């Protein structure tokens, strides 16, 4: 059954973000894209027009001393009104161009050109700034609309030139356009925040219902101009239940969604992809009533510099030490690492820069942590997931890949443990999908009919199908989601995969049953509330399935944080 995608609303999970009544309107992804953290675009008004008289102007205008304005960038034309006046003597003295560009897709621009002119035939050339141009014609006053998709993220100088051949005069205007989408650069896992020892903030716990700011831009070689960051956030030293929310901080409202949930006595990590504020910081909010310690490790960042785009995959298992898949069979020994190849295997090409994984530890003999890192790098001080004896726990990981296509996984425990690695996507210079963050919103809560879900609990051994991509959203490669399972009655795990079938027509027969995935996204035991970030492909039909692979019913909550888009 398809649940309507609704705007930001919150459920009542103990220890998770909560807000006012859920919004019942089916706002969905289309509205989220329209309200996303996109480029503000540009507007260059008509008085910045650069007018140029062309050769032959004297004959055309019956003049002998026509003036010529020196061409220059319309964006920097401080003396534009004077330039307009320079050709006023012609037969088309009002010729001017007003240009504005905006977008709500990762690589797209929507250009509006307003031409002021006497009633003459005009030729129009649009230079998109990437070596490509479009042409058009107009007659007198005109309003033109054009769209263009850039191959890569970046800043482009857009210029519109209007030529009146009959009067030998030309008018040009334009501006600098920043693509809304950003490309990914992997980063050696590096600790930016640890409130236990004073790294990045005072050595004091984050108070209940309080927050801590984390410097991103200009810290640990993360450049200025960073638009979003991938952080592994860990909460520890907990004495009560609560949740953590990451958001850009100053100048932005804290969203009513959560990134990770915790209970007393547990250390809980989760991968967070969050926009960076204009001041270069992000903020982490402790939604519990008691103080906690927070740790944040950077694993990569997004900028509008042309770097790595994203390619999603149907989740595929690359490592399972219980079976000897991708690593030696048997538990990973204490304080050791294994090396496994990702690039060049199965559907992952050579030359990737980073890989998106779901890493799971199971049957650990003692407490500890796992760290995933590049196959040619030293063991970082950062960690990706934490565990206690006997626990099965998963966490999303983005890790740099060595030039030979390998990564390593280090067992930081003093006891052996089994490790499972599922690949969900990869970053490369040949991948085109750029990240477009949303203001986070909740799309499903199986306990709340206000979210458009009348189906009751997340039933054991069954799946929920969600239609994600609206018709207006083109070029979607994957969604960045936070999945949370709560109300668990026993052990189980969640699988997330694109549906091989389209949604059934209203009133039509149900879609065939999808094949049961062999990968896992998160694991739980009885009574737990467990979150995990998912970078989920919506496949060929814009549909994602969520599987309860346990034998007891549970509840499922989905929060949407952004989209990878190639258009």
Coordinates of C-alpha atoms in Angstrom, one line a residue:
X1 CA 0.0 0.0 0.0
X2 CA 1.3 3.5 -0.8
X3 CA 1.4 6.0 2.0
X4 CA 1.0 9.6 1.0
X5 CA 4.2 11.5 1.4
X6 CA 3.6 14.3 3.9
X7 CA 5.4 17.4 5.1
X8 CA 7.3 17.6 8.3
X9 CA 5.4 16.0 11.2
X10 CA 6.5 14.0 14.2
X11 CA 5.5 10.9 16.0
X12 CA 5.5 9.9 19.6
X13 CA 8.4 7.5 19.9
X14 CA 9.8 7.8 23.4
X15 CA 13.1 9.5 23.2
X16 CA 12.7 10.7 19.7
X17 CA 12.0 14.1 18.2
X18 CA 8.4 15.2 18.7
X19 CA 6.4 18.2 17.5
X20 CA 2.9 19.5 17.0
X21 CA 0.2 17.6 15.2
X22 CA 1.4 15.9 11.9
X23 CA 0.6 17.7 8.7
X24 CA -2.0 15.6 7.0
X25 CA -1.7 17.2 3.5
X26 CA 0.2 15.1 0.9
X27 CA 3.0 17.7 0.4
X28 CA 5.6 15.0 -0.3
X29 CA 8.8 15.1 -2.2
X30 CA 7.7 17.6 -4.8
X31 CA 7.1 20.2 -2.2
X32 CA 10.3 19.2 -0.4
X33 CA 12.3 19.8 -3.6
X34 CA 10.6 23.1 -4.2
X35 CA 11.6 24.2 -0.6
X36 CA 15.0 22.5 -0.6
X37 CA 18.3 24.2 0.3
X38 CA 18.7 25.3 -3.3
X39 CA 20.7 27.9 -5.0
X40 CA 19.2 31.4 -4.6
X41 CA 20.0 31.9 -8.3
X42 CA 20.6 35.3 -9.7
X43 CA 18.8 38.3 -11.1
X44 CA 20.5 40.9 -13.3
X45 CA 18.0 43.7 -14.0
X46 CA 17.8 45.5 -17.3
X47 CA 19.8 48.5 -16.2
X48 CA 22.8 46.3 -16.1
X49 CA 22.5 45.7 -19.8
X50 CA 25.7 46.1 -21.9
X51 CA 24.9 47.6 -25.3
X52 CA 27.3 47.4 -28.2
X53 CA 27.0 49.1 -31.6
X54 CA 28.1 46.7 -34.3
X55 CA 30.0 47.3 -37.5
X56 CA 27.7 48.9 -40.0
X57 CA 25.9 50.9 -37.3
X58 CA 26.6 54.2 -39.0
X59 CA 24.9 53.0 -42.2
X60 CA 22.1 51.4 -40.4
X61 CA 21.3 54.4 -38.2
X62 CA 22.2 57.2 -40.6
X63 CA 24.9 58.3 -38.2
X64 CA 28.6 59.0 -38.7
X65 CA 29.9 58.9 -35.1
X66 CA 28.1 56.0 -33.3
X67 CA 29.6 55.1 -30.0
X68 CA 30.6 51.6 -28.9
X69 CA 30.4 50.3 -25.4
X70 CA 33.3 48.0 -24.3
X71 CA 31.9 44.5 -23.7
X72 CA 32.3 43.2 -20.2
X73 CA 30.7 40.8 -17.7
X74 CA 27.2 41.8 -17.2
X75 CA 27.4 40.7 -13.5
X76 CA 30.2 43.2 -12.8
X77 CA 28.9 46.1 -15.0
X78 CA 28.8 48.9 -12.4
X79 CA 28.6 51.5 -15.2
X80 CA 25.8 49.7 -17.0
X81 CA 23.4 52.6 -17.3
X82 CA 26.1 54.6 -19.0
X83 CA 26.7 51.7 -21.3
X84 CA 23.0 51.6 -22.2
X85 CA 23.1 55.3 -23.1
X86 CA 26.1 54.8 -25.3
X87 CA 24.0 53.5 -28.2
X88 CA 20.9 55.6 -27.5
X89 CA 21.1 57.3 -30.8
X90 CA 20.1 54.2 -32.8
X91 CA 16.7 53.3 -34.1
X92 CA 16.2 50.8 -31.2
X93 CA 17.3 53.0 -28.2
X94 CA 15.3 51.0 -25.6
X95 CA 17.0 47.6 -26.3
X96 CA 17.7 46.0 -22.9
X97 CA 17.8 42.6 -21.3
X98 CA 16.6 41.5 -17.8
X99 CA 17.9 38.0 -16.9
X100 CA 17.2 35.7 -13.9
X101 CA 18.1 32.1 -13.2
X102 CA 16.9 29.8 -10.5
X103 CA 16.5 26.1 -10.0
X104 CA 15.1 23.4 -7.7
X105 CA 17.0 20.5 -9.1
X106 CA 20.6 19.5 -8.4
X107 CA 22.1 20.4 -11.8
X108 CA 19.4 22.4 -13.5
X109 CA 18.8 26.1 -14.2
X110 CA 15.5 27.7 -15.3
X111 CA 16.3 30.9 -17.1
X112 CA 13.9 33.8 -17.7
X113 CA 14.8 36.5 -20.2
X114 CA 12.8 39.7 -20.4
X115 CA 13.6 41.7 -23.6
X116 CA 12.7 45.4 -24.0
X117 CA 12.9 46.4 -27.7
X118 CA 11.2 48.3 -30.5
X119 CA 9.3 46.1 -32.9
X120 CA 12.3 44.6 -34.7
X121 CA 13.4 41.0 -35.3
X122 CA 15.9 39.8 -32.7
X123 CA 18.4 37.0 -32.5
X124 CA 19.1 35.5 -29.0
X125 CA 22.1 33.5 -27.9
X126 CA 22.3 31.9 -24.4
X127 CA 25.8 31.0 -23.3
X128 CA 25.3 28.6 -20.3
X129 CA 29.0 29.0 -19.2
X130 CA 29.9 25.3 -19.7
X131 CA 30.8 25.6 -23.4
X132 CA 27.2 25.0 -24.5
X133 CA 24.8 27.5 -26.1
X134 CA 21.2 27.8 -27.1
X135 CA 19.7 30.1 -29.7
X136 CA 16.2 31.7 -30.1
X137 CA 14.4 34.4 -32.0
X138 CA 12.1 37.1 -30.8
X139 CA 10.2 40.1 -32.1
X140 CA 10.1 43.3 -30.0
X141 CA 9.3 43.0 -26.4
X142 CA 9.5 39.4 -25.4
X143 CA 9.6 37.0 -22.4
X144 CA 11.7 33.8 -23.1
X145 CA 12.1 30.7 -20.9
X146 CA 14.9 28.2 -21.3
X147 CA 16.2 25.3 -19.1
X148 CA 19.6 23.6 -19.0
X149 CA 21.2 20.8 -17.1
X150 CA 24.9 21.0 -16.2
X151 CA 26.9 17.8 -16.2
X152 CA 28.7 18.6 -12.9
X153 CA 28.2 20.8 -9.9
X154 CA 29.8 24.2 -9.9
X155 CA 29.5 27.9 -10.6
X156 CA 28.8 29.0 -14.1
X157 CA 28.7 32.4 -15.8
X158 CA 25.5 32.7 -17.8
X159 CA 25.2 35.3 -20.5
X160 CA 22.3 36.2 -22.8
X161 CA 23.1 38.2 -25.9
X162 CA 20.3 39.8 -28.0
X163 CA 21.2 41.1 -31.5
X164 CA 19.1 43.6 -33.5
X165 CA 20.7 43.2 -36.9
X166 CA 18.6 45.7 -38.7
X167 CA 19.9 48.5 -36.4
X168 CA 23.3 47.0 -35.8
X169 CA 23.0 47.0 -32.0
X170 CA 23.5 44.2 -29.5
X171 CA 22.5 44.0 -25.8
X172 CA 24.0 41.5 -23.3
X173 CA 23.3 40.6 -19.6
X174 CA 23.7 37.7 -17.3
X175 CA 25.1 36.5 -14.0
X176 CA 26.8 33.8 -12.0
X177 CA 24.8 30.7 -11.3
X178 CA 25.6 28.1 -8.5
X179 CA 24.1 24.7 -9.0
X180 CA 21.9 23.7 -6.1
X181 CA 23.4 20.2 -6.0
X182 CA 26.8 19.4 -4.5
X183 CA 29.5 16.8 -5.2
X184 CA 31.2 14.6 -2.6
X185 CA 34.8 14.5 -1.5
X186 CA 35.8 11.6 0.8
X187 CA 37.8 12.5 3.9
X188 CA 40.0 10.3 6.1
X189 CA 37.8 9.7 9.2
X190 CA 38.8 12.5 11.5
X191 CA 37.4 13.5 14.9
X192 CA 36.0 17.0 15.0
X193 CA 34.1 16.8 18.3
X194 CA 34.5 14.9 21.5
X195 CA 33.0 16.5 24.6
X196 CA 34.7 14.0 26.8
X197 CA 38.2 15.5 26.2
X198 CA 37.5 18.9 24.8
X199 CA 38.0 18.2 21.1
X200 CA 36.1 20.9 19.2
X201 CA 34.1 22.1 22.3
X202 CA 34.5 22.5 26.0
X203 CA 35.2 19.2 27.9
X204 CA 31.7 19.0 29.4
X205 CA 28.6 17.0 28.7
X206 CA 25.9 18.5 26.4
X207 CA 23.0 19.3 28.8
X208 CA 19.6 17.9 28.4
X209 CA 17.6 19.8 25.8
X210 CA 20.8 21.7 25.0
X211 CA 23.1 21.7 22.0
X212 CA 26.7 21.9 20.9
X213 CA 28.1 23.6 17.8
X214 CA 30.7 21.8 15.6
X215 CA 33.0 23.7 13.3
X216 CA 33.1 22.2 9.9
X217 CA 34.4 24.6 7.3
X218 CA 38.1 25.3 7.7
X219 CA 38.5 22.5 10.2
X220 CA 40.6 19.4 9.5
X221 CA 41.2 20.4 5.9
X222 CA 37.5 20.8 5.1
X223 CA 37.3 23.8 2.8
X224 CA 35.3 27.0 3.0
X225 CA 32.2 26.9 0.9
X226 CA 31.3 23.4 2.0
X227 CA 27.5 22.9 1.6
X228 CA 26.9 19.6 3.6
X229 CA 29.0 17.2 5.6
X230 CA 28.9 13.4 6.3
X231 CA 29.5 12.9 10.0
X232 CA 29.5 9.8 12.2
X233 CA 27.8 11.1 15.3
X234 CA 28.0 9.0 18.5
X235 CA 26.2 9.6 21.8
X236 CA 27.8 8.0 24.9
X237 CA 27.7 8.2 28.7
X238 CA 23.9 8.2 28.7
X239 CA 21.8 7.9 31.8
X240 CA 18.4 8.2 30.3
X241 CA 16.6 7.9 26.9
X242 CA 16.7 10.6 24.3
X243 CA 17.6 11.5 20.8
X244 CA 20.0 13.7 18.8
X245 CA 19.2 16.0 16.0
X246 CA 21.7 17.6 13.6
X247 CA 20.9 20.7 11.6
X248 CA 22.8 23.8 10.1
X249 CA 22.4 25.8 13.4
X250 CA 22.4 29.6 13.4
X251 CA 19.8 31.0 11.0
X252 CA 17.9 27.8 10.6
X253 CA 15.0 26.3 12.6
X254 CA 15.8 23.1 14.3
X255 CA 13.8 20.3 12.5
X256 CA 11.4 18.1 14.3
X257 CA 13.1 14.9 13.1
X258 CA 15.8 12.9 14.8
X259 CA 19.1 11.4 13.6
X260 CA 19.8 8.9 16.3
X261 CA 18.1 7.5 19.4
X262 CA 19.6 6.3 22.7
X263 CA 18.8 4.6 25.9
X264 CA 20.5 4.6 29.3
X265 CA 24.0 3.1 29.4
X266 CA 24.3 2.6 25.6
X267 CA 26.8 4.3 23.2
X268 CA 24.9 4.7 19.9
X269 CA 26.4 5.9 16.5
X270 CA 24.6 6.9 13.3
X271 CA 25.8 8.5 10.1
X272 CA 24.4 11.9 9.5
X273 CA 24.4 13.9 6.3
X274 CA 23.6 17.5 7.2
X275 CA 23.8 20.9 5.5
X276 CA 26.5 23.2 6.9
X277 CA 25.4 26.7 8.0
X278 CA 26.6 29.8 6.4
X279 CA 28.9 30.3 9.3
X280 CA 30.6 27.0 8.6
X281 CA 29.1 25.1 11.6
X282 CA 26.5 22.4 12.3
X283 CA 24.7 22.0 15.6
X284 CA 23.9 18.8 17.5
X285 CA 20.9 18.9 19.8
X286 CA 20.5 16.6 22.8
X287 CA 16.7 15.9 22.9
X288 CA 17.0 13.9 26.2
X289 CA 16.4 15.2 29.7
X290 CA 19.9 14.3 31.0
X291 CA 23.4 15.4 29.9
X292 CA 25.3 13.2 27.4
X293 CA 28.7 13.2 25.7
X294 CA 28.7 13.6 21.9
X295 CA 31.4 12.6 19.4
X296 CA 31.4 13.6 15.7
X297 CA 33.8 12.2 13.1
X298 CA 33.9 13.7 9.5
X299 CA 34.0 11.1 6.7
X300 CA 33.4 13.4 3.8
X301 CA 31.9 16.6 2.6
X302 CA 29.9 18.2 -0.3
X303 CA 30.9 21.2 -2.3
X304 CA 29.9 22.8 -5.6
X305 CA 33.4 22.1 -6.9
X306 CA 33.3 19.3 -9.4
X307 CA 34.2 16.2 -7.5
X308 CA 32.4 12.8 -7.0
X309 CA 28.8 12.2 -7.9
X310 CA 26.8 9.3 -6.5
X311 CA 25.6 6.0 -8.1
X312 CA 23.2 3.9 -6.2
X313 CA 22.9 0.1 -6.2
X314 CA 20.5 -2.5 -5.1
X315 CA 22.2 -3.4 -1.8
X316 CA 24.7 -6.2 -2.3
X317 CA 26.6 -8.2 0.3
X318 CA 30.4 -8.0 -0.2
X319 CA 31.7 -9.3 3.2
X320 CA 30.4 -11.9 5.7
X321 CA 33.0 -13.4 7.9
X322 CA 30.5 -16.1 9.0
X323 CA 30.7 -17.5 5.5
X324 CA 34.1 -16.4 4.4
X325 CA 32.7 -14.0 1.8
X326 CA 35.1 -11.2 1.0
X327 CA 37.3 -11.9 4.0
X328 CA 38.7 -15.0 5.8
X329 CA 36.0 -17.2 7.4
X330 CA 35.8 -16.8 11.1
X331 CA 35.5 -13.9 13.5
X332 CA 37.7 -10.9 13.0
X333 CA 40.4 -11.1 15.8
X334 CA 40.8 -8.4 18.4
X335 CA 42.7 -5.3 17.4
X336 CA 43.1 -6.5 13.8
X337 CA 41.8 -5.5 10.4
X338 CA 40.9 -7.2 7.2
X339 CA 41.3 -5.8 3.7
X340 CA 38.5 -6.3 1.1
X341 CA 38.1 -5.2 -2.4
X342 CA 35.2 -3.1 -3.5
X343 CA 36.2 -1.4 -6.7
X344 CA 36.0 -3.7 -9.8
X345 CA 33.8 -6.3 -8.2
X346 CA 30.2 -7.1 -9.1
X347 CA 28.6 -3.9 -10.5
X348 CA 31.1 -1.5 -8.8
X349 CA 33.6 -0.1 -11.3
X350 CA 37.3 0.6 -10.9
X351 CA 38.3 4.1 -10.0
X352 CA 35.7 5.0 -7.4
X353 CA 36.7 7.5 -4.8
X354 CA 34.4 6.4 -1.9
X355 CA 31.8 3.8 -1.1
X356 CA 28.5 3.9 0.8
X357 CA 28.2 0.8 3.1
X358 CA 26.1 -0.7 5.7
X359 CA 28.5 -2.3 8.2
X360 CA 27.2 -4.8 10.8
X361 CA 28.9 -6.4 13.8
X362 CA 27.5 -9.6 15.3
X363 CA 28.4 -12.1 18.0
X364 CA 31.1 -9.9 19.6
X365 CA 32.8 -11.4 22.6
X366 CA 33.2 -8.1 24.4
X367 CA 32.6 -4.4 24.1
X368 CA 34.4 -2.4 21.3
X369 CA 34.1 -0.6 18.1
X370 CA 34.6 -1.0 14.3
X371 CA 36.4 1.5 12.0
X372 CA 36.2 1.4 8.2
X373 CA 38.9 3.2 6.3
X374 CA 40.8 3.3 3.0
X375 CA 42.8 0.2 2.0
X376 CA 46.0 2.2 1.8
X377 CA 45.6 4.3 4.9
X378 CA 46.5 3.9 8.6
X379 CA 43.9 3.1 11.2
X380 CA 42.1 6.4 12.1
X381 CA 41.2 7.3 15.7
X382 CA 37.6 7.7 14.6
X383 CA 35.0 4.9 14.9
X384 CA 32.0 3.9 12.8
X385 CA 30.0 1.8 15.3
X386 CA 30.1 0.7 18.9
X387 CA 28.9 -2.6 20.4
X388 CA 28.6 -4.5 23.7
X389 CA 29.0 -8.3 24.2
X390 CA 26.6 -10.3 22.1
X391 CA 25.0 -7.3 20.4
X392 CA 24.2 -7.2 16.7
X393 CA 24.4 -3.6 15.5
X394 CA 24.6 -1.9 12.1
X395 CA 25.6 1.5 10.9
X396 CA 25.8 3.3 7.6
X397 CA 29.3 4.2 6.6
X398 CA 30.9 6.3 3.8
X399 CA 34.5 5.4 3.4
X400 CA 37.3 6.5 1.1
X401 CA 38.5 3.8 -1.3
X402 CA 42.2 3.2 -2.1
X403 CA 43.4 3.4 -5.7
X404 CA 43.4 -0.4 -5.9
X405 CA 39.7 -0.5 -5.0
X406 CA 40.2 -1.7 -1.4
X407 CA 39.0 -0.7 2.1
X408 CA 39.9 -2.1 5.5
X409 CA 37.7 -2.8 8.6
X410 CA 39.4 -2.7 12.0
X411 CA 38.0 -4.4 15.1
X412 CA 38.8 -2.1 18.0
X413 CA 37.6 -4.5 20.6
X414 CA 39.8 -6.8 22.8
X415 CA 37.5 -9.7 21.7
X416 CA 36.8 -11.2 18.3
X417 CA 33.6 -10.5 16.3
X418 CA 31.9 -11.3 13.0
X419 CA 31.5 -8.5 10.5
X420 CA 29.1 -8.1 7.6
X421 CA 29.4 -5.4 4.9
X422 CA 26.7 -4.5 2.4
X423 CA 27.4 -2.0 -0.5
X424 CA 24.6 0.4 -1.2
X425 CA 26.3 2.8 -3.6
X426 CA 29.5 4.5 -4.6
X427 CA 31.0 7.9 -5.5
X428 CA 33.2 8.6 -8.5
X429 CA 34.1 11.3 -11.0
X430 CA 32.0 9.5 -13.6
X431 CA 28.9 9.5 -11.4
X432 CA 26.6 12.4 -12.1
X433 CA 24.1 12.5 -9.3
X434 CA 24.7 15.5 -6.9
X435 CA 23.3 15.8 -3.4
X436 CA 20.3 18.1 -2.8
X437 CA 19.4 18.4 0.9
X438 CA 15.8 19.0 2.1
X439 CA 14.4 20.5 5.1
X440 CA 13.9 17.1 6.9
X441 CA 10.4 15.8 6.9
X442 CA 8.6 12.7 8.1
X443 CA 7.0 10.6 5.4
X444 CA 5.7 7.6 7.4
X445 CA 4.9 6.5 10.9
X446 CA 3.0 3.2 11.0
X447 CA 1.3 4.2 14.3
X448 CA -0.1 7.5 12.9
X449 CA -2.9 7.5 10.3
X450 CA -2.2 11.2 9.9
X451 CA 0.8 10.2 7.8
X452 CA -1.5 8.5 5.3
X453 CA -0.8 5.0 6.6
X454 CA -3.9 3.0 7.4
X455 CA -2.2 -0.4 7.5
X456 CA -1.4 -0.7 11.2
X457 CA 1.8 -2.2 12.5
X458 CA 4.8 -3.2 10.5
X459 CA 3.9 -6.8 10.2
X460 CA 6.5 -9.6 10.7
X461 CA 8.0 -11.1 7.5
X462 CA 6.2 -8.6 5.3
X463 CA 7.1 -5.4 3.6
X464 CA 5.8 -1.8 3.1
X465 CA 5.9 -0.2 -0.3
X466 CA 6.4 3.5 -0.6
X467 CA 6.2 5.6 -3.8
X468 CA 8.8 8.3 -3.5
X469 CA 9.5 10.1 -6.8
X470 CA 6.8 12.5 -8.0
X471 CA 6.4 13.0 -11.7
X472 CA 8.0 16.5 -11.5
X473 CA 11.2 15.1 -9.9
X474 CA 13.4 13.8 -12.7
X475 CA 16.8 12.2 -12.5
X476 CA 16.5 10.9 -9.0
X477 CA 19.3 8.4 -8.2
X478 CA 18.6 7.8 -4.5
X479 CA 17.1 9.2 -1.3
X480 CA 18.8 9.9 2.0
X481 CA 16.5 8.6 4.6
X482 CA 16.6 7.9 8.4
X483 CA 14.8 4.7 9.2
X484 CA 13.7 4.1 12.8
X485 CA 12.2 0.8 14.1
X486 CA 10.5 0.9 17.5
X487 CA 7.9 -1.1 19.4
X488 CA 9.9 -4.3 18.8
X489 CA 8.7 -7.6 20.4
X490 CA 11.8 -9.7 19.6
X491 CA 14.9 -9.8 17.5
X492 CA 14.9 -8.9 13.8
X493 CA 16.3 -6.8 11.1
X494 CA 15.2 -4.3 8.4
X495 CA 16.0 -4.5 4.7
X496 CA 15.5 -1.6 2.3
X497 CA 15.6 -2.1 -1.5
X498 CA 14.1 -0.6 -4.7
X499 CA 10.9 -2.3 -5.9
X500 CA 11.1 -4.1 -9.2
X501 CA 7.5 -3.3 -9.8
X502 CA 5.6 0.0 -10.3
X503 CA 2.9 1.0 -7.9
X504 CA -0.5 -0.6 -8.8
X505 CA -3.1 1.7 -10.3
X506 CA -5.8 2.9 -8.0
X507 CA -8.4 0.1 -7.8
X508 CA -6.2 -2.2 -9.8
X509 CA -4.7 -5.5 -8.8
X510 CA -1.8 -5.5 -6.3
X511 CA 1.8 -5.6 -7.6
X512 CA 3.5 -9.0 -7.5
X513 CA 5.5 -9.8 -4.4
X514 CA 9.0 -8.4 -4.5
X515 CA 11.9 -10.7 -3.9
X516 CA 13.1 -10.8 -0.3
X517 CA 16.5 -8.9 0.0
X518 CA 19.6 -10.6 1.3
X519 CA 21.0 -7.5 2.8
X520 CA 20.2 -5.7 6.1
X521 CA 19.9 -2.1 7.1
X522 CA 19.5 -2.2 10.8
X523 CA 19.1 -4.8 13.5
X524 CA 17.0 -4.8 16.7
X525 CA 16.2 -6.8 19.8
X526 CA 13.0 -6.7 21.9
X527 CA 12.1 -3.3 23.3
X528 CA 14.7 -1.3 21.3
X529 CA 14.3 1.8 19.3
X530 CA 17.0 1.7 16.6
X531 CA 17.8 4.2 13.8
X532 CA 20.0 4.0 10.8
X533 CA 20.7 6.3 7.8
X534 CA 19.9 4.7 4.4
X535 CA 20.9 6.0 1.0
X536 CA 18.2 4.1 -0.9
X537 CA 17.7 3.8 -4.6
X538 CA 14.1 4.1 -5.8
X539 CA 14.8 1.9 -8.8
X540 CA 13.2 2.2 -12.2
X541 CA 9.7 2.9 -10.8
X542 CA 10.3 5.5 -8.1
X543 CA 9.3 2.9 -5.4
X544 CA 11.2 1.6 -2.3
X545 CA 10.3 -1.4 -0.2
X546 CA 11.0 -1.7 3.5
X547 CA 11.1 -5.3 4.8
X548 CA 10.5 -6.5 8.4
X549 CA 12.7 -9.5 8.4
X550 CA 11.9 -10.4 12.0
X551 CA 9.2 -12.7 13.3
X552 CA 7.4 -10.1 15.5
X553 CA 5.5 -7.0 14.5
X554 CA 7.2 -3.6 14.9
X555 CA 6.7 0.0 14.0
X556 CA 8.5 1.9 11.3
X557 CA 9.3 5.6 11.0
X558 CA 10.8 7.2 7.9
X559 CA 12.4 10.7 7.8
X560 CA 13.6 12.1 4.5
X561 CA 16.8 14.3 4.5
X562 CA 17.6 14.8 0.8
X563 CA 18.0 13.3 -2.6
X564 CA 20.8 12.5 -5.1
X565 CA 19.8 13.9 -8.5
X566 CA 21.5 13.9 -11.9
X567 CA 19.2 16.6 -13.5

